[in-house]
Tab-separated table of C-alpha atoms in Angstrom:
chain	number	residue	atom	x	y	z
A	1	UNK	CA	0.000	0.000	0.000
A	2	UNK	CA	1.360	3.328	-1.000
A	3	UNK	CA	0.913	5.481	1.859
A	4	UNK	CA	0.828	8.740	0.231
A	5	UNK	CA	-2.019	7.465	-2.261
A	6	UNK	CA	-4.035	6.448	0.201
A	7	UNK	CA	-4.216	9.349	2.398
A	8	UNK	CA	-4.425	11.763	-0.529
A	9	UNK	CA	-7.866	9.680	-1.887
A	10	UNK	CA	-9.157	9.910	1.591
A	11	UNK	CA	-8.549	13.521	1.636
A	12	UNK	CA	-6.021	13.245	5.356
A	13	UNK	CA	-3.017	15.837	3.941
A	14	UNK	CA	-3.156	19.626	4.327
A	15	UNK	CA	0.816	20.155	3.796
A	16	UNK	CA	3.711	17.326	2.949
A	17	UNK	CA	7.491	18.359	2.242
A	18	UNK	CA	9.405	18.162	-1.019
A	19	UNK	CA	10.968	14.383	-0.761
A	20	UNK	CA	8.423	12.632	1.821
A	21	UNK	CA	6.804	10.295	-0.920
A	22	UNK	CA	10.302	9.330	-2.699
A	23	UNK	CA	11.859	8.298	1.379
A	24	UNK	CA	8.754	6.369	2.019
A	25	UNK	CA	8.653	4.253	-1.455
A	26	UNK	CA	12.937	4.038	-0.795
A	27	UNK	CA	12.728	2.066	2.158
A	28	UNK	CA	10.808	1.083	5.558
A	29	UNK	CA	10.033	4.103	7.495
A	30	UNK	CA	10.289	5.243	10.919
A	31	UNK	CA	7.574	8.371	11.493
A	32	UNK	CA	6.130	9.892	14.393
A	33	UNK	CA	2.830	11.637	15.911
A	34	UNK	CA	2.985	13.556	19.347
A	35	UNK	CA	0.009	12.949	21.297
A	36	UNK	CA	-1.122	14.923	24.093
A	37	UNK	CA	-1.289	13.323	27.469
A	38	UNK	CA	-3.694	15.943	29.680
A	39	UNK	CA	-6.414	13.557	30.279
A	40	UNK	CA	-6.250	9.619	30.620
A	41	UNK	CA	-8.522	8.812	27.174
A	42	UNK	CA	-7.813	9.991	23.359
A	43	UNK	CA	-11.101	11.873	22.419
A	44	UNK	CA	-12.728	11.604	18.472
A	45	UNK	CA	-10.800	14.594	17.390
A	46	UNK	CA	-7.312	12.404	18.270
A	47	UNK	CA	-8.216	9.861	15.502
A	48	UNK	CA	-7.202	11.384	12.692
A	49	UNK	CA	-3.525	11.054	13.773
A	50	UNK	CA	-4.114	7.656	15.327
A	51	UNK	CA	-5.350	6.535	11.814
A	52	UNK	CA	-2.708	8.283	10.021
A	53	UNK	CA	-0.290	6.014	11.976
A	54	UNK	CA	-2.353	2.827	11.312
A	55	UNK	CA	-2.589	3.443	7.484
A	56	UNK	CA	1.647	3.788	8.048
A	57	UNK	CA	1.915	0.543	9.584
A	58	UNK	CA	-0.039	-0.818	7.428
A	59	UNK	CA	1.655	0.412	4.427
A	60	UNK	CA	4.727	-1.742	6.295
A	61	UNK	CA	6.453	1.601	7.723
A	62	UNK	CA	6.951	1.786	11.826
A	63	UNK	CA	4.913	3.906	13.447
A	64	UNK	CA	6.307	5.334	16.784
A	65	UNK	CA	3.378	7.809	19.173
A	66	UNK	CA	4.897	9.763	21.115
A	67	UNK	CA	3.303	10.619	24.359
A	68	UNK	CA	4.322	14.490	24.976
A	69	UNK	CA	4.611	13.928	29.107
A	70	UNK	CA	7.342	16.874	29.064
A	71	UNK	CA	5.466	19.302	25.997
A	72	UNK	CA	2.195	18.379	28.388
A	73	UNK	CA	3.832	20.072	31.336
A	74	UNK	CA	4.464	23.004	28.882
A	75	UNK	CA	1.728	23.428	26.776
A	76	UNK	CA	1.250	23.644	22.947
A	77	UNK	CA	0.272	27.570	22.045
A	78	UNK	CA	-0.777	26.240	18.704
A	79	UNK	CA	-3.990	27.700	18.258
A	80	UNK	CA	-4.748	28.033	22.131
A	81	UNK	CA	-5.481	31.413	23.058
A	82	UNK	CA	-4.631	30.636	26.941
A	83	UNK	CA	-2.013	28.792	28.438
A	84	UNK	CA	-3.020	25.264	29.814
A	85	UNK	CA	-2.922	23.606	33.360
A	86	UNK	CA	0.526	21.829	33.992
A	87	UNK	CA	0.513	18.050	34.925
A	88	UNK	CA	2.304	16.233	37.563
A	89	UNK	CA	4.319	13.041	37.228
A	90	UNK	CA	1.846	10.509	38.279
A	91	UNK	CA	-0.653	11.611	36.647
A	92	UNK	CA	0.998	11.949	33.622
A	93	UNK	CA	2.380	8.303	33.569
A	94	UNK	CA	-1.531	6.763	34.796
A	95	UNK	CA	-2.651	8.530	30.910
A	96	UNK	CA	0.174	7.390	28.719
A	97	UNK	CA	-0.718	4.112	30.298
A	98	UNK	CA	-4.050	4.500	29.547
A	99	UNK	CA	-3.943	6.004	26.079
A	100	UNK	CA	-1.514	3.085	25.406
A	101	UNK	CA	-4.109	0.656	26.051
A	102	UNK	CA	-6.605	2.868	23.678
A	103	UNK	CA	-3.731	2.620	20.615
A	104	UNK	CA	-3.353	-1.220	20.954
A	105	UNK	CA	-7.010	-1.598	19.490
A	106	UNK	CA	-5.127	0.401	16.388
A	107	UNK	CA	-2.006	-0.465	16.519
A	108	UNK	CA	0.374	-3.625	16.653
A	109	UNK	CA	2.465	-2.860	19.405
A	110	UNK	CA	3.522	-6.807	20.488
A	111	UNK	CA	4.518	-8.811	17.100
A	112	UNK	CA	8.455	-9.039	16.414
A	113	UNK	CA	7.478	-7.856	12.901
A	114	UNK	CA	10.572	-4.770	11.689
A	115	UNK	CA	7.546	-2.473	11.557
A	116	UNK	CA	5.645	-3.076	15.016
A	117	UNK	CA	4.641	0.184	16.923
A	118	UNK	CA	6.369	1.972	19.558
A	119	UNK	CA	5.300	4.328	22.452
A	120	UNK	CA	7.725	6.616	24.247
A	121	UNK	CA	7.071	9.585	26.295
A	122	UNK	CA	9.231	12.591	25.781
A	123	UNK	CA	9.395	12.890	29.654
A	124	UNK	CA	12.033	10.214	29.813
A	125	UNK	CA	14.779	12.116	27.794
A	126	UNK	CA	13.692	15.583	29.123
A	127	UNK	CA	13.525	15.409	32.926
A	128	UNK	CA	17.466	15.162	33.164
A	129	UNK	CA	18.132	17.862	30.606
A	130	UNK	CA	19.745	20.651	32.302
A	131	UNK	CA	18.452	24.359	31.052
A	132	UNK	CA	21.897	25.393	30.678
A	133	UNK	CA	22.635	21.882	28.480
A	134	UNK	CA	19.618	22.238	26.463
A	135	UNK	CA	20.230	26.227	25.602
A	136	UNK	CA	23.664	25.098	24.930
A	137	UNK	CA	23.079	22.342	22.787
A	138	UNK	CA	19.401	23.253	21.404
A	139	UNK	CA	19.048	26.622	21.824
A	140	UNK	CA	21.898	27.546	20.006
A	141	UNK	CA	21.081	26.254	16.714
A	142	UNK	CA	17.659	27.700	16.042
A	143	UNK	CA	17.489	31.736	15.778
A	144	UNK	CA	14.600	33.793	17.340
A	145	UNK	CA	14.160	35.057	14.290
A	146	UNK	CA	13.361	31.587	13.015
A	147	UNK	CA	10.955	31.201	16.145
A	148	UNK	CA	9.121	34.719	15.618
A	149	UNK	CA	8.166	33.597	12.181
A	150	UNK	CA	6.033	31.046	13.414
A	151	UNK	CA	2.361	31.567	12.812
A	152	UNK	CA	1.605	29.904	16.107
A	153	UNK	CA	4.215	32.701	17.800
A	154	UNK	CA	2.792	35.459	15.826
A	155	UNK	CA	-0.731	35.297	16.422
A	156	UNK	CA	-0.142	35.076	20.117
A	157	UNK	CA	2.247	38.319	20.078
A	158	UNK	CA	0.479	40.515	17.215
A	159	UNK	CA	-2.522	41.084	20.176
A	160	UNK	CA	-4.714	38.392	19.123
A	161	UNK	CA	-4.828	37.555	22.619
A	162	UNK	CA	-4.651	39.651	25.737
A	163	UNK	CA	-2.495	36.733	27.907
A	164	UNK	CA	0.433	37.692	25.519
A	165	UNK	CA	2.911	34.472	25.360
A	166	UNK	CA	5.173	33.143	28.289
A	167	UNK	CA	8.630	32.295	27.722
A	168	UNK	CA	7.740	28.471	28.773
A	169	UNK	CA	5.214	28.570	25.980
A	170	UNK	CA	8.059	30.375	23.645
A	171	UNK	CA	10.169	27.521	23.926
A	172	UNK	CA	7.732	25.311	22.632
A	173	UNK	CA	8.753	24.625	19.958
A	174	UNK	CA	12.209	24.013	20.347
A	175	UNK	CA	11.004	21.187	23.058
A	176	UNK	CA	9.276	19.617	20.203
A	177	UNK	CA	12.412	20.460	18.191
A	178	UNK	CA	14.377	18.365	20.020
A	179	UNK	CA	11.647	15.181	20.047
A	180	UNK	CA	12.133	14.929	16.672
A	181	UNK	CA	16.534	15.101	16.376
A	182	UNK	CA	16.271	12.821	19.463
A	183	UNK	CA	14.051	10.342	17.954
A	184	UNK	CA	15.868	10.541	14.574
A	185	UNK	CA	19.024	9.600	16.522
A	186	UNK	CA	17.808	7.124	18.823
A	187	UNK	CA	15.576	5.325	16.271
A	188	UNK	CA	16.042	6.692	12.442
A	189	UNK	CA	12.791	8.385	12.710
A	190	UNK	CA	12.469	10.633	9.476
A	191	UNK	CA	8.658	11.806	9.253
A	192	UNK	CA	6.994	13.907	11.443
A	193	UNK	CA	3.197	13.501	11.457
A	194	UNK	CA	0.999	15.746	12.693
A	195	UNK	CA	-2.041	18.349	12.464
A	196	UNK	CA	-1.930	21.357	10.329
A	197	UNK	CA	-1.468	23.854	13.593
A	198	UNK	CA	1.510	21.507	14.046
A	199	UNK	CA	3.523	22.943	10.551
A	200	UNK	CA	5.406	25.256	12.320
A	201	UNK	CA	6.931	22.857	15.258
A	202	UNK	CA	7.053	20.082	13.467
A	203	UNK	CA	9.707	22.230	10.591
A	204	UNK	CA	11.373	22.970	13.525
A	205	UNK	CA	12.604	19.935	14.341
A	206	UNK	CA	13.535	19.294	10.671
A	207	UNK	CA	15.601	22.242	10.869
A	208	UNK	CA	17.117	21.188	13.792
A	209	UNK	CA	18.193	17.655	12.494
A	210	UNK	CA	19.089	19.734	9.218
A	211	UNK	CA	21.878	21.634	11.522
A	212	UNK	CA	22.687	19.522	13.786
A	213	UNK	CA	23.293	15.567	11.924
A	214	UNK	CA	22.828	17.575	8.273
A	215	UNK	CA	20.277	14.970	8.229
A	216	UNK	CA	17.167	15.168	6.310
A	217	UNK	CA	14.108	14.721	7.612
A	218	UNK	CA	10.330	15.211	6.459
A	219	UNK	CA	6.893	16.273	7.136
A	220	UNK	CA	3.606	15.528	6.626
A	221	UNK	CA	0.217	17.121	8.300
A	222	UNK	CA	-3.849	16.706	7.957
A	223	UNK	CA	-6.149	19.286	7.864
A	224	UNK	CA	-8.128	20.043	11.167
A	225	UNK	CA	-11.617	18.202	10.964
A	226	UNK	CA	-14.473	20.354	10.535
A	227	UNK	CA	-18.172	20.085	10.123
A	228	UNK	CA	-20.088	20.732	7.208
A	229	UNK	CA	-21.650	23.558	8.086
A	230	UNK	CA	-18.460	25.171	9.590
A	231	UNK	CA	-18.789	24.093	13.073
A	232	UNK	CA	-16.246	22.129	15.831
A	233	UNK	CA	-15.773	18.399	14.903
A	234	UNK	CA	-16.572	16.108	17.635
A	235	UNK	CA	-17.818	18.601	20.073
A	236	UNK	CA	-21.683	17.945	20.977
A	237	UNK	CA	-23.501	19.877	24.266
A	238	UNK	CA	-21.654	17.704	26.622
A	239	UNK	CA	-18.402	18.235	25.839
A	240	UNK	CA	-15.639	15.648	23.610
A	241	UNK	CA	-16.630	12.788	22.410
A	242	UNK	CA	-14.181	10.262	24.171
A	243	UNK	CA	-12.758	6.682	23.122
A	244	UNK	CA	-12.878	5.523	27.166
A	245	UNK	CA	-16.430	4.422	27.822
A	246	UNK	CA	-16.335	5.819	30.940
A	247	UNK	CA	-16.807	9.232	29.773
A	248	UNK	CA	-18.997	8.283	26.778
A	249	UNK	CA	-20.764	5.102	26.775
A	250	UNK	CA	-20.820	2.872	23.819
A	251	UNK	CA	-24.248	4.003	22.661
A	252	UNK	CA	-23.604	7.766	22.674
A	253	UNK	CA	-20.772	6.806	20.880
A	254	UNK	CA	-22.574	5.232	17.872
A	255	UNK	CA	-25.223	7.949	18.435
A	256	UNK	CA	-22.867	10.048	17.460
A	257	UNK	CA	-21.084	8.831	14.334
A	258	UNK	CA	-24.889	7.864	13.362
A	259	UNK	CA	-26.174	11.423	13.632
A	260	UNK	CA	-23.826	13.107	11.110
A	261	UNK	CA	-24.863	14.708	7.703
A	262	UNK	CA	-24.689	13.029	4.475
A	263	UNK	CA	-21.866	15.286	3.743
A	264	UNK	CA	-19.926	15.040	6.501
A	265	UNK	CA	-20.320	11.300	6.590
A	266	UNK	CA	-19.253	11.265	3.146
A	267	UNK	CA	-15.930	12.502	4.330
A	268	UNK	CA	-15.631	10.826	8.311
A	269	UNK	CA	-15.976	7.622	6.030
A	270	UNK	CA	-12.853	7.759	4.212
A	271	UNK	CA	-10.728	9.354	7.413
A	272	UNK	CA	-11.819	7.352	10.201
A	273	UNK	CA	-12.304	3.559	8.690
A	274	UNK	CA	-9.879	1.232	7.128
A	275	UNK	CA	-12.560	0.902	3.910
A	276	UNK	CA	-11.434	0.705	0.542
A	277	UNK	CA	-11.842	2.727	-1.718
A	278	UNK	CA	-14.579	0.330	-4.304
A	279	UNK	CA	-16.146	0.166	-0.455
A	280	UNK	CA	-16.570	3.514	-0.030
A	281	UNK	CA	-17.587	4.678	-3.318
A	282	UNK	CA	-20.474	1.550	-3.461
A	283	UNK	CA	-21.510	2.874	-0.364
A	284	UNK	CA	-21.964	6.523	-1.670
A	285	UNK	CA	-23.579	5.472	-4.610
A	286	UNK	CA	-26.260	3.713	-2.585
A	287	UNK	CA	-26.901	6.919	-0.383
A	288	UNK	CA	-26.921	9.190	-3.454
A	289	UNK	CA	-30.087	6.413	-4.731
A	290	UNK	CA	-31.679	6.492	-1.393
A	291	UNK	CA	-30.433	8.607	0.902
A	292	UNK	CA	-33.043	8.257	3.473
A	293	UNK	CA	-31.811	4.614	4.543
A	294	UNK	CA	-28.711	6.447	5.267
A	295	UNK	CA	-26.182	3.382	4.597
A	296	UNK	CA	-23.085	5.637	4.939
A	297	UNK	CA	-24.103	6.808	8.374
A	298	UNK	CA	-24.570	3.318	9.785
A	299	UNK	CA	-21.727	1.576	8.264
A	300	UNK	CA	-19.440	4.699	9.163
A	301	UNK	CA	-21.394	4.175	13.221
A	302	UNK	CA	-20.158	0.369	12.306
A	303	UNK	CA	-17.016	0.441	11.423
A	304	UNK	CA	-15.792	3.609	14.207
A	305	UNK	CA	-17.585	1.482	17.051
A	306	UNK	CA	-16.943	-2.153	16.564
A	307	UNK	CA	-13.095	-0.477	15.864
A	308	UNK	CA	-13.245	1.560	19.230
A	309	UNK	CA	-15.117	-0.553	21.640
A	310	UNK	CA	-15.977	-3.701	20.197
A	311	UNK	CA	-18.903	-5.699	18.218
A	312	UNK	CA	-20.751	-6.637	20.948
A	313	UNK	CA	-20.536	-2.989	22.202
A	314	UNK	CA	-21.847	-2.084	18.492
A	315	UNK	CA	-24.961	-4.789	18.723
A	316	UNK	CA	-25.599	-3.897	22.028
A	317	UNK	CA	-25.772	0.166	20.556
A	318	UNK	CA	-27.843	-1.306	17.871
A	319	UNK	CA	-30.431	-2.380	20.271
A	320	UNK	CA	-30.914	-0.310	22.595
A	321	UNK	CA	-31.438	2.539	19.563
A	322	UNK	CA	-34.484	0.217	18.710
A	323	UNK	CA	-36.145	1.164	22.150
A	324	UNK	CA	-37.180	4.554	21.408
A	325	UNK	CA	-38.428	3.689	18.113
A	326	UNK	CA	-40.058	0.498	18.133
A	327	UNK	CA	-42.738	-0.448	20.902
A	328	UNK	CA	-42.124	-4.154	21.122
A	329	UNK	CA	-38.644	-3.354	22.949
A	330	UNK	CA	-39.373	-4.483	26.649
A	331	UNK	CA	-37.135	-7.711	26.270
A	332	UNK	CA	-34.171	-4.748	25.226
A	333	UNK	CA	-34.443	-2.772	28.310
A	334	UNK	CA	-34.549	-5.420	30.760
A	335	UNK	CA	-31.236	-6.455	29.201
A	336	UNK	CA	-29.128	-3.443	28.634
A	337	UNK	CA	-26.720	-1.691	31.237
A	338	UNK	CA	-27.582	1.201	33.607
A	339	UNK	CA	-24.761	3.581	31.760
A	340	UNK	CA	-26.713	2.907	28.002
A	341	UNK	CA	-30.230	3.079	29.388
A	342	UNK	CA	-29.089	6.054	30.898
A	343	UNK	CA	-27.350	7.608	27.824
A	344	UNK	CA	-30.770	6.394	25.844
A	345	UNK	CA	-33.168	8.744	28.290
A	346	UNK	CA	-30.866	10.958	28.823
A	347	UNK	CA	-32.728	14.772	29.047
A	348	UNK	CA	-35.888	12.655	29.891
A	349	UNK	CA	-37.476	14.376	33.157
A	350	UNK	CA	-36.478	12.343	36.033
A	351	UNK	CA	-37.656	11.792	39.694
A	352	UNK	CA	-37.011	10.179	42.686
A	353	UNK	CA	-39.362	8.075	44.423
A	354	UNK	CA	-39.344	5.237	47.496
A	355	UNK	CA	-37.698	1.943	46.735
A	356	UNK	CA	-39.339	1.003	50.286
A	357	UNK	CA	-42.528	1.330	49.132
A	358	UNK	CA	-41.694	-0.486	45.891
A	359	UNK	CA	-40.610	-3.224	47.438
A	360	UNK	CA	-43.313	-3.587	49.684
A	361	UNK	CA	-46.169	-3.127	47.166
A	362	UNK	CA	-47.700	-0.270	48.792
A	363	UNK	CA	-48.127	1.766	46.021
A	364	UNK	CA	-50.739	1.518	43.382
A	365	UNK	CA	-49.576	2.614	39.899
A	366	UNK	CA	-52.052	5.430	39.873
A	367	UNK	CA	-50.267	6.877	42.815
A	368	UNK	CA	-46.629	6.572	41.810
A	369	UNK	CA	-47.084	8.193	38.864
A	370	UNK	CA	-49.338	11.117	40.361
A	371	UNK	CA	-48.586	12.007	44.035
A	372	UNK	CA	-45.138	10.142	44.258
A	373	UNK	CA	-43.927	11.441	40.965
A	374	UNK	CA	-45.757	14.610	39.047
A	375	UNK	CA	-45.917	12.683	35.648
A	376	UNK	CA	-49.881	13.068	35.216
A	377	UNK	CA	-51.140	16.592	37.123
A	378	UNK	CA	-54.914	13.917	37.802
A	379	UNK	CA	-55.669	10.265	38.097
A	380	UNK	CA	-58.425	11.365	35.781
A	381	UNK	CA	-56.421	11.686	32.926
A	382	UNK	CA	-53.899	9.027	33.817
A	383	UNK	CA	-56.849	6.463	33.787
A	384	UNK	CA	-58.419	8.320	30.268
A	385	UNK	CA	-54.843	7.598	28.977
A	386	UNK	CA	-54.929	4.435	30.160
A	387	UNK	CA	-57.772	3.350	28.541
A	388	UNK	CA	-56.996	4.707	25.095
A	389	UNK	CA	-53.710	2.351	25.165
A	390	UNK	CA	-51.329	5.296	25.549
A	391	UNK	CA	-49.616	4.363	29.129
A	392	UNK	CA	-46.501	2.036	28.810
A	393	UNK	CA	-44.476	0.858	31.690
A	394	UNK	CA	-40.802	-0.349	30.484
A	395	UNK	CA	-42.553	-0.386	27.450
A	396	UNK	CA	-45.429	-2.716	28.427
A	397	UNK	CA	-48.555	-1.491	27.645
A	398	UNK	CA	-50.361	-0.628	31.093
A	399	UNK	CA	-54.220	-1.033	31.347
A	400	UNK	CA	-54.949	-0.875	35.127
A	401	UNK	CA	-53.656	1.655	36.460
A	402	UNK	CA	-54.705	0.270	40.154
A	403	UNK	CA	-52.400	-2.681	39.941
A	404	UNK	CA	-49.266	-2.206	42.423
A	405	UNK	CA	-46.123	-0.708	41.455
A	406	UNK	CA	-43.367	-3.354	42.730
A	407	UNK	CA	-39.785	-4.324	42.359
A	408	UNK	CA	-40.702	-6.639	39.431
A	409	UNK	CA	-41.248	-2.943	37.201
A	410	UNK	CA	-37.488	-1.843	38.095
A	411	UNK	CA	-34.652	-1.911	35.802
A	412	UNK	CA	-31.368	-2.190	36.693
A	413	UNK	CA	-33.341	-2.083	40.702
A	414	UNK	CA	-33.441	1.264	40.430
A	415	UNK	CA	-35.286	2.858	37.482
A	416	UNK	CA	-38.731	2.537	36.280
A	417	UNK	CA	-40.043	4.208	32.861
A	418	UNK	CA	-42.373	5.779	31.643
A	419	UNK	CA	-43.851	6.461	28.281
A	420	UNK	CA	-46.984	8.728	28.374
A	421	UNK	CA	-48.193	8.470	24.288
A	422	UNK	CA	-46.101	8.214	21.732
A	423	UNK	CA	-42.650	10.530	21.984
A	424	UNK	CA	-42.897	11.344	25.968
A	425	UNK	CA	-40.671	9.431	28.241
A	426	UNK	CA	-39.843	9.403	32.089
A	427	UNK	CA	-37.445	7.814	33.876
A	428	UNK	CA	-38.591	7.396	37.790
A	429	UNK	CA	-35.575	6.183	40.059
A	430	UNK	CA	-36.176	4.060	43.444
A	431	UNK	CA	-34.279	5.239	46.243
């Protein structure tokens, strides 16, 4: 596989230097991609790089991601307009373990194959660097002239931005400088891959190889993701769509990838799955025939989940999306987990009520969902409802609305819900 070709069809490079393609068809490749370590899971808008570095490996060139535990407890001013939090020790080594685990679903790190992946963490040939060493044996090589010129340097100092720029965040880039000549020493790395906010520090460091080996080294960068109509990629109201299911579950996951446009999942398609090309293109032609059975959405949801989390994490997203939209569901919500049903109702109205009196059968349905929990303002026109067949419990139709609310009705043990008609939900939880 030709590396180059197949990120340039997929549309994943913004800016390569003169001589990249020519070193990559000349022999196996060592390249690298810096990944920030400020929080123990990658989020969506890390997976362009990741799959930059699996479409290396798999185009038999060695990937290496570094883990920036010394940049992290600078700070990248690339396109920040403040400067960040700095991270202790500990907690930087907990999330390049963590983040580690993430890039083995990507990446082979264990095989004894020439190109298997590596991971270092630019901590480990930083902490013992002296400032006096490193302005001696960095510092002097790269002019401040050279630094100044940097778009990332200029927009911070032309009054873009009130904070101005610290010297720590100055030297940014000659940290990340110095990854790159270390890492082209220690390892033959050659390629720097990165973001296109990363152009300027990532030339950096081929200058510095250039002056200090008179070795030549490349670049290559991706344009920053954005949405169809302009806005942040992989933002939504609650914040970054993560990889760790901890901070988004499975489901909202797939919800996610699910809910894009046509045109945007024209594009996610080709940048964030393995697909072929003849895939991809059948795929298109059978949204462009009917788009509203949406095939690129759901095989895009497919392909990022199962790839992610797994296939039974994909299933399992499948079904519980059926429970909002089909009625005969009730076997599906007895059987899913408290974080997806959750994630499913979540913005539903909730309230509390008594798990006592659940589980002693004191309370008659008409009174749970009335005095114990304001869902109908009457019993009168709970019972009307009732009657008409528009009261579901757990998506069971409900009939008698006398009949005992017990433990049998909770999910999980804890939750009970509610579907009043067709579209309105409520999710009652027994404490």
């Amino acid at each position: 596989m030709n590396f180059i070709e197949e990120l340039t069809w997929r549309g994943m490079i913004h800016q390569i230097m003169p001589g990249t393609e020519e070193q990559l068809k000349k022999e196996m490749t060592t390249a690298y991609l810096g990944i920030d370590p400020t929080a123990d899971s990658l989020h969506i808008g890390h997976l362009v790089g990741v799959m930059m570095l699996k479409h290396f490996q798999r185009s038999g060139h060695r990937p290496i991601a570094l883990v920036g535990g010394a940049t992290g407890m600078i700070g990248d001013p690339s396109m920040k307009s403040q400067e960040r939090n700095l991270l202790d020790e500990e907690t930087l080594r907990h999330n390049q373990e963590a983040i580690k685990a993430q890039l083995a679903k990507f990446l082979d790190f264990d095989s004894d194959a020439p190109n298997a992946a590596l991971m270092v963490n630019n901590y480990d040939w930083m902490k013992n660097f002296s400032f006096l060493d490193f302005i001696r044996d960095v510092g002097k090589h790269i002019t401040v002239n050279y630094m100044m010129a940097k778009d990332s340097v200029k927009k911070r100092l032309s009054g873009e931005s009130r904070e101005g720029m610290s010297f720590t965040e100055f030297s940014y880039q000659l940290v990340q400088g110095y990854d790159f000549l270390n890492l082209y020493r220690e390892y033959g790395c050659r390629l720097q891959l990165g973001g296109s906010d990363q152009w300027g520090n990532i030339t950096t460091g081929t200058e510095l190889i250039r002056r200090t080996e008179s070795g030549e080294a490349f670049a290559l960068t991706c344009p920053l993701i954005t949405k169809a109509d302009g806005g942040k990629f992989g933002k939504t109201e609650s914040g970054n769509v993560w990889l760790d299911r901890r901070y988004t579950s499975p489901y909202q996951f797939y919800q996610f990838w699910l809910n894009t446009t046509d045109a945007d999942a024209e594009k996610y398609i080709k940048i964030f799955t393995s697909l072929s090309r003849e895939e991809i293109e059948a795929l298109v032609a059978e949204q462009q025939a009917d788009p509203s059975q949406r095939p690129l959405q759901k095989r895009l949801a497919k392909e990022v989940t199962t790839m992610v989390h797994s296939a039974e994490d994909y299933e399992a997203a499948v079904e519980a999306s059926k429970i909002l939209f089909n009625n005969n569901t009730a076997e599906i919500l007895h059987r899913i987990d408290e974080p997806t049903l959750l994630a499913v109702f979540a913005g539903v109205p909730q309230y509390e009520v008594s798990l006592d009196e659940i589980n002693g059968g004191e309370t008659k349905i008409a009174d749970l969902l009335t005095d114990r929990a304001p869902v109908f303002p009457s019993k009168g026109e709970l019972r009307k409802l009732a009657q008409q067949g528009g009261l579901s419990i757990n998506k069971e139709k409900v009939a008698d609305i006398n009949t005992a609310a017990t433990a049998d009705l909770l999910l999980q043990g804890k939750y009970i819900l509610v579907q009043k008609g067709k579209k309105n939900y409520f999710l009652l939880k027994a404490i």
